[in-house]
Short mmCIF file of C-alpha atoms and ligand atoms in Angstrom, two decimals:
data_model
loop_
_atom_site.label_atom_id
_atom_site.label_comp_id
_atom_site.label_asym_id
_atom_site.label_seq_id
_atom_site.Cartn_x
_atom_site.Cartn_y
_atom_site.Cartn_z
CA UNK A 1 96.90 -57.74 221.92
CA UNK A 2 96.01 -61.31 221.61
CA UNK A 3 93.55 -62.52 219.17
CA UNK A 4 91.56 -63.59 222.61
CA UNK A 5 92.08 -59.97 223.73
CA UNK A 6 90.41 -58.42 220.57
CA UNK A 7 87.51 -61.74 220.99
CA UNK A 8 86.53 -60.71 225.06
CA UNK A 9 86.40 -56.76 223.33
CA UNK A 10 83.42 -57.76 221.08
CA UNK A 11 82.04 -59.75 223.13
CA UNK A 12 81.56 -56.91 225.85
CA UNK A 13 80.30 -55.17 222.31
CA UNK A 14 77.79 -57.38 221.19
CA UNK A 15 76.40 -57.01 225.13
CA UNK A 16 76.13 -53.98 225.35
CA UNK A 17 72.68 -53.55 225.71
CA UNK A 18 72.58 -56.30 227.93
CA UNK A 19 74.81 -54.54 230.33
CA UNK A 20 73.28 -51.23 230.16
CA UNK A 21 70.28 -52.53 231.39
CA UNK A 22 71.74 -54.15 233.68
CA UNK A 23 73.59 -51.25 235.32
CA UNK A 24 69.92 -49.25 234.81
CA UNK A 25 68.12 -52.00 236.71
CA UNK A 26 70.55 -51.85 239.30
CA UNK A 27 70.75 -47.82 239.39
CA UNK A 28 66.70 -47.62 239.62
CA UNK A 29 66.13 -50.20 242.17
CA UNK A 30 69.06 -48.77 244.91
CA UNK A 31 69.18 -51.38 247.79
CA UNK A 32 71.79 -50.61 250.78
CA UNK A 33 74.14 -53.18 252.38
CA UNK A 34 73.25 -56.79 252.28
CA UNK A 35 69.63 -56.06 251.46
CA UNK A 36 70.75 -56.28 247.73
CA UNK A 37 68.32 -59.21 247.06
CA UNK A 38 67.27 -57.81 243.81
CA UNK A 39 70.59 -57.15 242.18
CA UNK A 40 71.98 -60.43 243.56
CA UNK A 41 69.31 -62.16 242.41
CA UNK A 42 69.75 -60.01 238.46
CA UNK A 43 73.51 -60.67 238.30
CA UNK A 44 73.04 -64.62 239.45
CA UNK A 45 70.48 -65.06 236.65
CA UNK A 46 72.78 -63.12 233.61
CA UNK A 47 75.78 -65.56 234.92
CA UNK A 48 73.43 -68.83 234.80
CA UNK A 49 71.80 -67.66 231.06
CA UNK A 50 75.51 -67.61 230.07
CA UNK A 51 75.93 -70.87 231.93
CA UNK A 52 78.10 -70.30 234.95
CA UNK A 53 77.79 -72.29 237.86
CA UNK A 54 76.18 -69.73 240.24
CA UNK A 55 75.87 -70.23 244.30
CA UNK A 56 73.87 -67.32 245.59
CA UNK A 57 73.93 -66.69 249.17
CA UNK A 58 77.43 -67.79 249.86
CA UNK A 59 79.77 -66.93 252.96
CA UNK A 60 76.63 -66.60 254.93
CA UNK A 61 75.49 -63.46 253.13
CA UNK A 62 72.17 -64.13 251.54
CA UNK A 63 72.69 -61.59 249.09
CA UNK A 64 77.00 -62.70 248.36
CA UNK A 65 77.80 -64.46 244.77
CA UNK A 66 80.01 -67.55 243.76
CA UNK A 67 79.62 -68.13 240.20
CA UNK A 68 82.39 -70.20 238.59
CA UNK A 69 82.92 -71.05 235.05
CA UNK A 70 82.49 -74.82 234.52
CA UNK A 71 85.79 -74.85 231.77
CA UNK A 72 88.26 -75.55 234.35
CA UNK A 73 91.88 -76.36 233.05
CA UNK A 74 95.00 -76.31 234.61
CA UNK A 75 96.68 -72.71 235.46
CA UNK A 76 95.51 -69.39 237.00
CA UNK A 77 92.50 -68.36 239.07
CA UNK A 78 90.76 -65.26 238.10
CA UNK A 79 88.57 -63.72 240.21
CA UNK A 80 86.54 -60.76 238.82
CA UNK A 81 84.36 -58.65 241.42
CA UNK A 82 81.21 -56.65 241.30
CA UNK A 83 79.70 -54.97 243.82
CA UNK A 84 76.34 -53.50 244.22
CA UNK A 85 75.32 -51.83 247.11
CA UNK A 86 73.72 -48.28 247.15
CA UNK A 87 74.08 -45.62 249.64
CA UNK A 88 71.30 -44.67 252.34
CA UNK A 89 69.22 -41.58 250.96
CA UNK A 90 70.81 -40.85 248.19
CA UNK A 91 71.38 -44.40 245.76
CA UNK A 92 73.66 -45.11 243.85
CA UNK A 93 75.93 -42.66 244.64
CA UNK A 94 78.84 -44.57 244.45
CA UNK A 95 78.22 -46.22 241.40
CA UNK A 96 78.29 -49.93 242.42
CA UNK A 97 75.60 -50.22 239.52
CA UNK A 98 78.18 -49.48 237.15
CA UNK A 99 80.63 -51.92 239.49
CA UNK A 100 78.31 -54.61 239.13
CA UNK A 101 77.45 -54.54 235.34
CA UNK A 102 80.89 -53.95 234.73
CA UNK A 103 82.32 -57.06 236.13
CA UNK A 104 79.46 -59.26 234.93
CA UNK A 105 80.15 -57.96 231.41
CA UNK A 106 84.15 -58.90 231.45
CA UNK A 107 83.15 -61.90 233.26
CA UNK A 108 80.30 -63.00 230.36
CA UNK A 109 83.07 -62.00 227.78
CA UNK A 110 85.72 -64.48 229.49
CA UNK A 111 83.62 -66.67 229.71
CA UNK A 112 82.58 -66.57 226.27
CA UNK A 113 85.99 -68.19 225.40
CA UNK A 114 86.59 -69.85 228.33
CA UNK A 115 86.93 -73.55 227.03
CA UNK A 116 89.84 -72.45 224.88
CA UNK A 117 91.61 -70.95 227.74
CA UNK A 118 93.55 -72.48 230.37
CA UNK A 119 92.69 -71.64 234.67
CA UNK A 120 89.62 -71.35 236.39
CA UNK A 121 87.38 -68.33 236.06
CA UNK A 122 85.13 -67.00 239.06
CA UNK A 123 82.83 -64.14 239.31
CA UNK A 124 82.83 -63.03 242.87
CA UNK A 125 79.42 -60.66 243.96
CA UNK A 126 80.58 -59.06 246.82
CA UNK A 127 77.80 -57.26 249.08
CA UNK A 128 78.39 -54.73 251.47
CA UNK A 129 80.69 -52.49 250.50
CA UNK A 130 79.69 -49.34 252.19
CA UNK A 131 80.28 -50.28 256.11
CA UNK A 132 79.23 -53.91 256.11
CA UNK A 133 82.50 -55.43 254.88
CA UNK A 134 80.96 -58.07 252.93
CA UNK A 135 84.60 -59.15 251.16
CA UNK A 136 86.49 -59.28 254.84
CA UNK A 137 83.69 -61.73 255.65
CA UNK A 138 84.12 -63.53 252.46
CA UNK A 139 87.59 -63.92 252.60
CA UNK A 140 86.96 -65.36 256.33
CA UNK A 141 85.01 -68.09 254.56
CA UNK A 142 87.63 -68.67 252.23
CA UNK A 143 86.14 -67.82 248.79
CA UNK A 144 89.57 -65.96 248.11
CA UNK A 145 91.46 -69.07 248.64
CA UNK A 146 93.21 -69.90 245.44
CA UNK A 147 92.58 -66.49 243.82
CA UNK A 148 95.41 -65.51 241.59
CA UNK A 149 94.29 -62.06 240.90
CA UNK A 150 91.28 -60.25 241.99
CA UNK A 151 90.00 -57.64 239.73
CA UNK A 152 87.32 -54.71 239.93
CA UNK A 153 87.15 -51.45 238.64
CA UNK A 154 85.56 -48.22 240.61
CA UNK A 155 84.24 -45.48 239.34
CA UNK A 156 85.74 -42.22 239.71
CA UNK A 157 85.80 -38.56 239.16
CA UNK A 158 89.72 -39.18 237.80
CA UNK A 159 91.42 -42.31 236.33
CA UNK A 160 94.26 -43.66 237.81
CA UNK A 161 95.63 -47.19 238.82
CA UNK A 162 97.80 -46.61 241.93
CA UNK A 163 95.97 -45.37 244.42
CA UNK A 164 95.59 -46.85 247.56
CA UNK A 165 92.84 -46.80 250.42
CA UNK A 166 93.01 -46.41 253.96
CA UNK A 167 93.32 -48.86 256.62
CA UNK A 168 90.02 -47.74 258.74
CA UNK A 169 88.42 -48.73 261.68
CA UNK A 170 85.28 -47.76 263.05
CA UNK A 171 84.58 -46.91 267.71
CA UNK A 172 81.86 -46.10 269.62
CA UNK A 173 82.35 -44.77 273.17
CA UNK A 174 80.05 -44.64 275.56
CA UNK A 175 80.24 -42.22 278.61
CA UNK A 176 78.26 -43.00 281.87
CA UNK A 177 77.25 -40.35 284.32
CA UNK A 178 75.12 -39.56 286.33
CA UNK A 179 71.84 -37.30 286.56
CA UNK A 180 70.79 -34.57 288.64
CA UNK A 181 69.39 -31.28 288.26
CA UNK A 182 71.70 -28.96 286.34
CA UNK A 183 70.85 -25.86 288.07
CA UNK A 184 69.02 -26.99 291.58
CA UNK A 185 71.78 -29.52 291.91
CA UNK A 186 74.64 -29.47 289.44
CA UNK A 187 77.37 -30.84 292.35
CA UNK A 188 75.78 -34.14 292.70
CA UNK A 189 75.76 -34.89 289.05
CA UNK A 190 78.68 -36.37 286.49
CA UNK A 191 78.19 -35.06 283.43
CA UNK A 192 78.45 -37.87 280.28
CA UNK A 193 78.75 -35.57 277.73
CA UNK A 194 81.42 -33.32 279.09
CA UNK A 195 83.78 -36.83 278.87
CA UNK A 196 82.80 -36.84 275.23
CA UNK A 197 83.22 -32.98 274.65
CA UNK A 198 86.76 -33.91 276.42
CA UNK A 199 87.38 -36.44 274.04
CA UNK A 200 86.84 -34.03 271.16
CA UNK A 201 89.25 -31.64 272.62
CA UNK A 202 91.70 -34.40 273.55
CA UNK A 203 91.41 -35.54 269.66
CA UNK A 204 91.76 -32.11 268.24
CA UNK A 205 95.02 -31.33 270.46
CA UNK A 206 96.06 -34.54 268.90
CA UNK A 207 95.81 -33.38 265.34
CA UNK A 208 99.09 -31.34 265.04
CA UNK A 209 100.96 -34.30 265.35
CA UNK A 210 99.70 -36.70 263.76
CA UNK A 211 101.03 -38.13 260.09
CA UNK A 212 99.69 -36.55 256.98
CA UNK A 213 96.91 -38.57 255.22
CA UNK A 214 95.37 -39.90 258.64
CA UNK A 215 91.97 -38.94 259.25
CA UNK A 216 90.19 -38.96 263.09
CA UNK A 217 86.27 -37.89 262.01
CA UNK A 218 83.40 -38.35 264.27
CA UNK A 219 79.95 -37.65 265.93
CA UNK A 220 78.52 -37.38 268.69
CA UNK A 221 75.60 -40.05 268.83
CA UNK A 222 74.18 -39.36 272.05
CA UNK A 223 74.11 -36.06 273.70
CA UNK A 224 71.53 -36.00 276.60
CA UNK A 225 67.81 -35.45 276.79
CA UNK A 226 67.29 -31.72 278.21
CA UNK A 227 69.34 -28.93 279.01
CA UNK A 228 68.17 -28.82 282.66
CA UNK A 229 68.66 -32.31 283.23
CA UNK A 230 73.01 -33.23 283.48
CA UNK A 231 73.53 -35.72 280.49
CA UNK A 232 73.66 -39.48 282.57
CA UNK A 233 74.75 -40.98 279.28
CA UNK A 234 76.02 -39.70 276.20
CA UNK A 235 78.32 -41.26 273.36
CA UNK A 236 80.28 -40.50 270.11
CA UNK A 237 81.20 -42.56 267.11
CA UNK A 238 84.48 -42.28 265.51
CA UNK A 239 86.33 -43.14 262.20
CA UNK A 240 90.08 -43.56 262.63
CA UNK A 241 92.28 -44.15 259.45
CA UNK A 242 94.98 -43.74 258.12
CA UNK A 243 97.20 -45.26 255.23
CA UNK A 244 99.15 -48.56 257.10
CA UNK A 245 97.23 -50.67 259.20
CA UNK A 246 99.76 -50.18 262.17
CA UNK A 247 99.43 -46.58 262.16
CA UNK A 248 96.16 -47.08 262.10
CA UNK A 249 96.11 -48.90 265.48
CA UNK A 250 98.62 -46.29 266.99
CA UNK A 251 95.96 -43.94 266.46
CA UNK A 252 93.29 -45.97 267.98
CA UNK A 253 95.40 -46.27 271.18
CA UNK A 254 95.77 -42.73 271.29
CA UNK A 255 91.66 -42.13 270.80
CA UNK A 256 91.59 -44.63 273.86
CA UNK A 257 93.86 -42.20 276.08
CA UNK A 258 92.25 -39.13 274.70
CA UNK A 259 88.86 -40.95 275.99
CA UNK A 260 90.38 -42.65 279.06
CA UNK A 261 91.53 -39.04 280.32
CA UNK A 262 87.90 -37.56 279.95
CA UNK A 263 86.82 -40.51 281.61
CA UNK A 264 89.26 -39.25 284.84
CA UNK A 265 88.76 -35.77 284.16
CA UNK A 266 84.85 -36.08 284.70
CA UNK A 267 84.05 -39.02 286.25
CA UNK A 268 81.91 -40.90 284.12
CA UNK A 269 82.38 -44.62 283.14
CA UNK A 270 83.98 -45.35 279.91
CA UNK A 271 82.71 -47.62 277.64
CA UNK A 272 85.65 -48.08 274.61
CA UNK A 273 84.35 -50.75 272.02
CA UNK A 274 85.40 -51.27 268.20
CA UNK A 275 81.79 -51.38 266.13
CA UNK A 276 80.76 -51.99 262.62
CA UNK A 277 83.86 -52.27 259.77
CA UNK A 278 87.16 -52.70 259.89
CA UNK A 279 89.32 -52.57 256.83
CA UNK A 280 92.97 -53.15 255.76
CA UNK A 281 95.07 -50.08 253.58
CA UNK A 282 94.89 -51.29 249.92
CA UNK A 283 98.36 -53.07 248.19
CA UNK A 284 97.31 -52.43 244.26
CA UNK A 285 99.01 -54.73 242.51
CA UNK A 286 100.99 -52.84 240.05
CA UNK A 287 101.92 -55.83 237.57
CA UNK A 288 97.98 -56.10 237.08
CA UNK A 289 97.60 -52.65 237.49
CA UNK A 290 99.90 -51.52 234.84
CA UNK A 291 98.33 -54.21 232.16
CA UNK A 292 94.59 -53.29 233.14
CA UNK A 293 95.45 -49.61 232.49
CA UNK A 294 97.22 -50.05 228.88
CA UNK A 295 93.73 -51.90 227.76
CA UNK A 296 91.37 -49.19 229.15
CA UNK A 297 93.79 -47.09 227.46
CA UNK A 298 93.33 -49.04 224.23
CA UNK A 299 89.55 -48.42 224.98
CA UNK A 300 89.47 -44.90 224.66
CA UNK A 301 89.65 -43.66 228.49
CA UNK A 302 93.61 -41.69 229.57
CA UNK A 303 95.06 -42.20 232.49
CA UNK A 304 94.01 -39.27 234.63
CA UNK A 305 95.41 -39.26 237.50
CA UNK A 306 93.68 -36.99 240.26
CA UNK A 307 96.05 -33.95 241.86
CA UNK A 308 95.40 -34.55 245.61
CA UNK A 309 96.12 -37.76 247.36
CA UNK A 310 93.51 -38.02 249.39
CA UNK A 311 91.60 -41.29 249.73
CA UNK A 312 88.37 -42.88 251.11
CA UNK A 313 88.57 -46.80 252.56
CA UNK A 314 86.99 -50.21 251.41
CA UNK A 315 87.26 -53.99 251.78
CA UNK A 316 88.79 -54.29 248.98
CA UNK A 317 91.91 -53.44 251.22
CA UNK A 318 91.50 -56.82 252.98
CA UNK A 319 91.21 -58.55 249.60
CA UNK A 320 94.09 -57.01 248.05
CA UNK A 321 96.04 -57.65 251.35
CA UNK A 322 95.12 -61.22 250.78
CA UNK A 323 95.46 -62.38 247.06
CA UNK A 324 97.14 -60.14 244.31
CA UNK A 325 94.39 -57.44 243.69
CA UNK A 326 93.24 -54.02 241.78
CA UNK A 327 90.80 -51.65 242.28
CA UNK A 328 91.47 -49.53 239.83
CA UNK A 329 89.48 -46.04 239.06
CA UNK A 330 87.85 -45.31 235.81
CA UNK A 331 86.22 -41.51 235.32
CA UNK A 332 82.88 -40.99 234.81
CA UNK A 333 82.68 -37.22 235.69
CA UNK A 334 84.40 -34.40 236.06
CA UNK A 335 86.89 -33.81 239.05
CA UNK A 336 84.73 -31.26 240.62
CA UNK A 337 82.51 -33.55 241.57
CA UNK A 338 82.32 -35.38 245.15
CA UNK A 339 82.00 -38.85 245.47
CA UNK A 340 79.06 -40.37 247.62
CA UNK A 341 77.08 -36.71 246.00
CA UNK A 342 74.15 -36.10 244.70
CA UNK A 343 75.78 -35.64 240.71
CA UNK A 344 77.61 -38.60 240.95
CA UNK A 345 74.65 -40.21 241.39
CA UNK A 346 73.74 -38.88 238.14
CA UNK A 347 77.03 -39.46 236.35
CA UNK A 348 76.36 -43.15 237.70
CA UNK A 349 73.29 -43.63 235.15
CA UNK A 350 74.74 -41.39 232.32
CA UNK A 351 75.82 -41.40 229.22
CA UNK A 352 79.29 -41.31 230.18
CA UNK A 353 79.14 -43.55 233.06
CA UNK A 354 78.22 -46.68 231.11
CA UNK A 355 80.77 -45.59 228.05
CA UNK A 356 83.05 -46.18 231.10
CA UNK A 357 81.45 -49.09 232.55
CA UNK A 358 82.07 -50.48 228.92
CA UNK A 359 85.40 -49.99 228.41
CA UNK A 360 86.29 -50.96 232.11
CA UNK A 361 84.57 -54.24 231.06
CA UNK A 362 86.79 -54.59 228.40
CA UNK A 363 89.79 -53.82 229.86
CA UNK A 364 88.97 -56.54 232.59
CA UNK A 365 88.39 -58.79 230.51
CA UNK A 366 91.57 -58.58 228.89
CA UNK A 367 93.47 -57.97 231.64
CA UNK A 368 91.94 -61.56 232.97
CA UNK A 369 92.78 -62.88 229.77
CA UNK A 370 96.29 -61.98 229.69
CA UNK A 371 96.76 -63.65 232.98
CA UNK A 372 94.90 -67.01 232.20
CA UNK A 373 97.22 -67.42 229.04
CA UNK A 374 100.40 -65.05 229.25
CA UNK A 375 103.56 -67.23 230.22
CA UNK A 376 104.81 -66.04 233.24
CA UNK A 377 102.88 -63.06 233.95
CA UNK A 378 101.09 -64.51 236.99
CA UNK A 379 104.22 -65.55 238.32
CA UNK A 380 105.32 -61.51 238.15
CA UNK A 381 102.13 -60.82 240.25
CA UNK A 382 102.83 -62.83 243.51
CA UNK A 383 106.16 -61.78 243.15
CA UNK A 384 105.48 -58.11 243.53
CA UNK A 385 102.52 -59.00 245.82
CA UNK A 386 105.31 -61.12 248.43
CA UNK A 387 107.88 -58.68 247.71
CA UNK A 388 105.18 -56.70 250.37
ZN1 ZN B 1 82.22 -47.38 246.29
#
């Protein structure tokens, strides 16, 4: 540990209040994707008190964060992330509060010291998360450009460095019929919902043969008004993702067929269209992965990896597919617990979660420290990150 190390680890002490309340603000007041105007709006003001430069509303996303540290030198670009959207219903059951407080309390500490250190220090507030895919759109209007190494921390029911996420992208189809009576005149109708039923079936055949980890979920959306009418119109939604990006697209072709031969089958009009979020399989960096787990270490949490392999998606795939990323995941319950639940809501404002939120903090911090000022170390990360 450098003596800078040790520095950003009491500075994340000495604002510890600070960031607790933070995270509390954040966790009482749950706002859903890009409607985060009053965590934006928290987080902007904490990074100007410390005297960041702080653009709020960038990318086109009112509620999307550039805040850079004015002591620029020569060297590395860190990027640290927070996000801080809450789920529909149910809050902040994903703990971006702790996300968000998190990565303004390593970026605070960095900053802190940052006219000693060489590189340029961001603080990137990326909306969005859950479905809106605030980063991919970010990265589109280039706020990644120049990033070194983009670091976050999630929090988790386990703690582990490696895992990925899966490539996932999100289709509506639409199925167009057409109505009669269903019992004075079934034979002149063409029944839209059968075509999605088909689909279903088509999809489930598919499932035998289809690579492990790679997950087909969906919905149906729309399934006609009244029994004794034949459904005119009626339409699914589907997830499809799996843990490459091409595979991901193999199975998208094969949803098409699987909806293109109910189409046949019944009759009705196919509508086939790709709708909300789209994101990339994660590429953890392991070079930063490795050094932001020996300081969390250092800060009281294990490495914990979970048993199963089983893995949700996020945009942070798209980052980390673009610039030398983490998304590391730090526990703050125990492993019986489901993510996007009703407890880990609770484990997101408790005791526990903000020890974690703390010592993720720290271990960002450092970890951003080490690669502003270790010789060569940044050079190891786009190494591993173009060795694919
Ligand atoms: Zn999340």
């Amino acid at each position: 540990m450098s003596d800078w190390n040790v520095q950003v680890g009491e500075a994340v002490d000495r604002m510890e209040e600070r960031l607790r309340d933070v995270a509390k603000d954040i966790f009482e007041h749950p706002e859903v994707k890009f409607e985060e105007v009053r965590a934006s709006k928290r987080l902007a003001e904490e990074l100007e008190k410390d005297g960041f430069e702080v653009e709020l509303g960038v990318a086109g996303l009112e509620t999307a964060i550039r805040a850079a540290h004015p002591a620029v030198g020569d060297g590395p670009t860190v990027a640290i992330l927070g996000e801080y959207d809450a789920l529909p219903e149910i809050g902040h059951a994903c703990g971006h509060n702790l996300i968000a407080a998190g990565g303004l309390g390593a970026a605070l500490a960095v900053g802190s010291i940052k006219s000693e250190l060489p590189g340029r220090l961001l603080f990137l507030g990326t909306p969005g998360e859950e479905g809106g895919g605030g980063k991919v759109l970010m990265i589109e209007a280039g706020l990644f450009e120049g990033v070194d190494a983009a670091i976050m921390f999630h929090p988790s029911t386990n703690t582990t460095i490696g895992r990925g996420s899966l490539a996932i992208t999100e289709v509506k189809i639409e199925f167009h019929g057409k109505s009669s009576h269903a019992s004075g005149s079934p034979e002149k109708g063409i029944n839209a919902l059968d075509a999605v039923i088909q689909t279903f079936n088509g999809i489930n055949a598919m499932r035998q043969h289809i690579k492990d980890g790679a997950r087909i979920h969906g919905i149906i959306s729309d399934g006609g008004v009244k029994p004794n009418i034949v459904p005119e119109y009626a339409s699914a939604e589907f997830y499809v993702r799996a843990q490459e990006n091409d595979y991901r697209d193999e199975l998208l072709e094969k949803l098409r067929k699987c909806a293109e031969g109910a189409a046949l089958a019944t009759g009705a009009r196919l509508e086939f269209g790709l709708v909300g979020h789209s994101y990339k399989a994660m590429k953890p960096n392991k070079v930063l992965g490795e050094r932001f787990l020996k300081h969390l270490e250092a800060n009281g949490i294990p490495y914990n990896p979970p048993k199963d392999k089983s893995m949700g998606s996020t945009d942070m795939g798209d980052v980390s597919q673009a610039v030398p990323g983490i998304h590391p995941y730090v526990q703050i319950c125990e492993d019986d617990i489901a993510g996007h639940s009703r407890p880990f809501a609770e484990a997101s404002d408790s005791e526990r979660g903000y020890a974690a939120m703390l010592a993720a903090a720290k271990a960002i911090a450092m970890t951003a420290v080490d690669v502003l000022t270790e010789a060569g170390l940044v050079e190891r990360i786009w190494e591993e990150f173009n060795a694919g």
